[in-house]
Amino acid sequence: MGTKRERQSALLRVVTSTDIDTQYQLIDELKKMGIESTQATMSRDIRELNLIKELTPSGLHKYTVSDRPDTHNYKSRLRSIFKESVISYANAQNIVVIKTLPGLAPAACGAIDSMAIQNIVGSIAGDDTGFLAMEDITSAERFCEEIEEMLK
């Protein structure tokens, strides 16, 4: 079955790469990856990862990471997504570079963007790397310290 962290990381990968409409489809996708899950566990994971359903341009619904700031405590939401996806981080001057598991940089950067954290000018995410532009070097260093605390 794997650990909770492995299951939730796989869930984030599925949600960010595939349009999934139901919990049962999510369970099936995880099963294809060798991860067994129950509907109750899936429901808890969805809540903990702050996943919501959104309307796609084609008129269907799909699960996605919520960007609504009022749905969860910022720190716990960021900590949850980071713990599930971040492999490493470092600052280079006023840029914070975040390395994630494959496919999870958009989720990690999206979580950060939705939290309106002070001193972040903007972010850009590839597949497994996110770049956060900070206002200055001190802000980048402080944010790296915050990341360290979140990953404990």
CSV table of C-alpha atoms in Angstrom, one decimal:
chain,number,residue,atom,x,y,z
A,1,MET,CA,0.0,0.0,0.0
A,2,GLY,CA,2.9,2.4,0.6
A,3,THR,CA,3.1,5.2,3.1
A,4,LYS,CA,0.7,8.1,3.4
A,5,ARG,CA,3.3,10.4,2.0
A,6,GLU,CA,3.8,8.1,-1.1
A,7,ARG,CA,0.1,7.8,-1.6
A,8,GLN,CA,-0.5,11.5,-1.3
A,9,SER,CA,2.4,12.3,-3.6
A,10,ALA,CA,1.0,9.9,-6.2
A,11,LEU,CA,-2.4,11.5,-5.8
A,12,LEU,CA,-1.0,15.0,-6.4
A,13,ARG,CA,0.8,13.7,-9.5
A,14,VAL,CA,-2.4,12.2,-10.9
A,15,VAL,CA,-4.5,15.3,-10.2
A,16,THR,CA,-1.9,17.6,-11.8
A,17,SER,CA,-1.5,15.5,-14.9
A,18,THR,CA,-5.0,14.0,-15.5
A,19,ASP,CA,-8.5,15.2,-15.6
A,20,ILE,CA,-10.2,13.1,-12.9
A,21,ASP,CA,-13.9,13.5,-12.0
A,22,THR,CA,-14.6,11.1,-9.1
A,23,GLN,CA,-12.9,9.6,-6.0
A,24,TYR,CA,-13.3,6.2,-7.6
A,25,GLN,CA,-11.3,7.2,-10.7
A,26,LEU,CA,-8.6,8.5,-8.3
A,27,ILE,CA,-8.6,5.2,-6.5
A,28,ASP,CA,-8.3,3.4,-9.9
A,29,GLU,CA,-5.4,5.6,-11.0
A,30,LEU,CA,-3.5,4.9,-7.8
A,31,LYS,CA,-4.2,1.2,-8.2
A,32,LYS,CA,-2.6,1.3,-11.6
A,33,MET,CA,0.5,2.7,-9.8
A,34,GLY,CA,0.4,-0.2,-7.3
A,35,ILE,CA,-1.1,1.8,-4.5
A,36,GLU,CA,-4.3,0.5,-2.8
A,37,SER,CA,-6.7,3.0,-1.2
A,38,THR,CA,-10.2,3.0,0.2
A,39,GLN,CA,-12.9,5.6,-0.5
A,40,ALA,CA,-12.6,6.8,3.2
A,41,THR,CA,-8.8,7.2,2.8
A,42,MET,CA,-9.2,9.0,-0.5
A,43,SER,CA,-11.7,11.4,1.1
A,44,ARG,CA,-9.3,12.2,3.9
A,45,ASP,CA,-6.4,12.7,1.4
A,46,ILE,CA,-8.5,15.0,-0.7
A,47,ARG,CA,-9.3,17.1,2.4
A,48,GLU,CA,-5.7,17.2,3.7
A,49,LEU,CA,-4.3,18.1,0.3
A,50,ASN,CA,-7.1,20.8,-0.1
A,51,LEU,CA,-8.2,19.3,-3.5
A,52,ILE,CA,-11.4,20.7,-5.0
A,53,LYS,CA,-13.4,20.1,-8.2
A,54,GLU,CA,-13.3,22.8,-10.8
A,55,LEU,CA,-15.1,23.2,-14.1
A,56,THR,CA,-13.0,22.6,-17.2
A,57,PRO,CA,-13.4,24.5,-20.4
A,58,SER,CA,-15.0,21.4,-21.9
A,59,GLY,CA,-17.8,21.6,-19.3
A,60,LEU,CA,-16.6,18.6,-17.2
A,61,HIS,CA,-15.3,18.7,-13.6
A,62,LYS,CA,-11.9,17.6,-12.4
A,63,TYR,CA,-10.0,17.6,-9.2
A,64,THR,CA,-7.3,20.2,-8.7
A,65,VAL,CA,-5.4,21.9,-5.8
A,66,SER,CA,-7.5,24.7,-4.4
A,67,ASP,CA,-6.2,28.2,-4.8
A,68,ARG,CA,-8.8,29.8,-2.5
A,69,PRO,CA,-7.0,31.3,0.5
A,70,ASP,CA,-9.9,31.0,2.8
A,71,THR,CA,-10.3,27.3,2.7
A,72,HIS,CA,-7.4,26.2,5.0
A,73,ASN,CA,-4.8,27.6,7.3
A,74,TYR,CA,-2.0,28.9,5.1
A,75,LYS,CA,0.9,27.4,7.0
A,76,SER,CA,-0.7,23.9,7.3
A,77,ARG,CA,-1.7,23.9,3.6
A,78,LEU,CA,1.7,24.9,2.4
A,79,ARG,CA,3.4,22.4,4.8
A,80,SER,CA,1.2,19.6,3.5
A,81,ILE,CA,1.9,20.3,-0.1
A,82,PHE,CA,5.6,20.9,0.5
A,83,LYS,CA,6.0,17.7,2.6
A,84,GLU,CA,4.5,15.7,-0.2
A,85,SER,CA,6.4,17.2,-3.1
A,86,VAL,CA,9.6,19.1,-2.3
A,87,ILE,CA,12.9,17.3,-2.6
A,88,SER,CA,15.3,20.3,-2.1
A,89,TYR,CA,15.5,24.0,-2.1
A,90,ALA,CA,18.1,26.8,-2.2
A,91,ASN,CA,18.4,30.5,-2.7
A,92,ALA,CA,20.5,32.1,-5.4
A,93,GLN,CA,20.5,35.8,-4.6
A,94,ASN,CA,16.9,36.8,-4.5
A,95,ILE,CA,15.6,33.6,-6.3
A,96,VAL,CA,14.5,30.6,-4.4
A,97,VAL,CA,14.8,27.4,-6.4
A,98,ILE,CA,12.6,24.5,-5.4
A,99,LYS,CA,13.1,20.9,-6.7
A,100,THR,CA,10.1,18.6,-6.5
A,101,LEU,CA,9.1,15.1,-7.4
A,102,PRO,CA,8.3,14.9,-11.1
A,103,GLY,CA,5.1,16.8,-12.1
A,104,LEU,CA,4.6,18.5,-8.7
A,105,ALA,CA,6.3,21.9,-9.2
A,106,PRO,CA,3.1,23.5,-10.4
A,107,ALA,CA,1.2,22.3,-7.3
A,108,ALA,CA,4.0,23.5,-5.0
A,109,CYS,CA,4.3,26.9,-6.7
A,110,GLY,CA,0.5,27.2,-7.0
A,111,ALA,CA,0.1,26.7,-3.2
A,112,ILE,CA,2.7,29.4,-2.6
A,113,ASP,CA,1.1,31.8,-5.0
A,114,SER,CA,-2.3,31.4,-3.4
A,115,MET,CA,-1.0,32.2,0.0
A,116,ALA,CA,0.0,35.8,-0.7
A,117,ILE,CA,3.3,35.4,1.2
A,118,GLN,CA,5.0,38.7,1.8
A,119,ASN,CA,8.1,39.5,-0.3
A,120,ILE,CA,7.3,37.1,-3.1
A,121,VAL,CA,7.2,38.9,-6.4
A,122,GLY,CA,6.1,35.9,-8.5
A,123,SER,CA,6.8,32.3,-9.3
A,124,ILE,CA,7.2,30.1,-12.4
A,125,ALA,CA,7.1,26.3,-12.4
A,126,GLY,CA,8.3,23.6,-14.8
A,127,ASP,CA,7.8,19.9,-14.3
A,128,ASP,CA,10.0,19.4,-11.2
A,129,THR,CA,11.5,22.8,-10.6
A,130,GLY,CA,10.0,26.0,-9.3
A,131,PHE,CA,11.5,29.5,-9.3
A,132,LEU,CA,10.3,32.1,-6.8
A,133,ALA,CA,11.4,35.7,-7.3
A,134,MET,CA,11.8,37.4,-3.9
A,135,GLU,CA,12.0,41.1,-3.4
A,136,ASP,CA,15.6,40.8,-2.1
A,137,ILE,CA,18.3,38.4,-0.9
A,138,THR,CA,17.2,38.7,2.8
A,139,SER,CA,13.6,37.7,1.9
A,140,ALA,CA,14.9,34.7,-0.1
A,141,GLU,CA,17.1,33.6,2.9
A,142,ARG,CA,14.2,34.0,5.3
A,143,PHE,CA,11.8,32.1,3.1
A,144,CYS,CA,14.3,29.2,2.8
A,145,GLU,CA,14.3,29.2,6.7
A,146,GLU,CA,10.5,29.0,6.6
A,147,ILE,CA,10.7,26.0,4.2
A,148,GLU,CA,13.1,24.3,6.5
A,149,GLU,CA,10.6,24.6,9.4
A,150,MET,CA,7.7,23.4,7.2
A,151,LEU,CA,9.6,20.3,6.2
A,152,LYS,CA,10.3,19.2,9.8
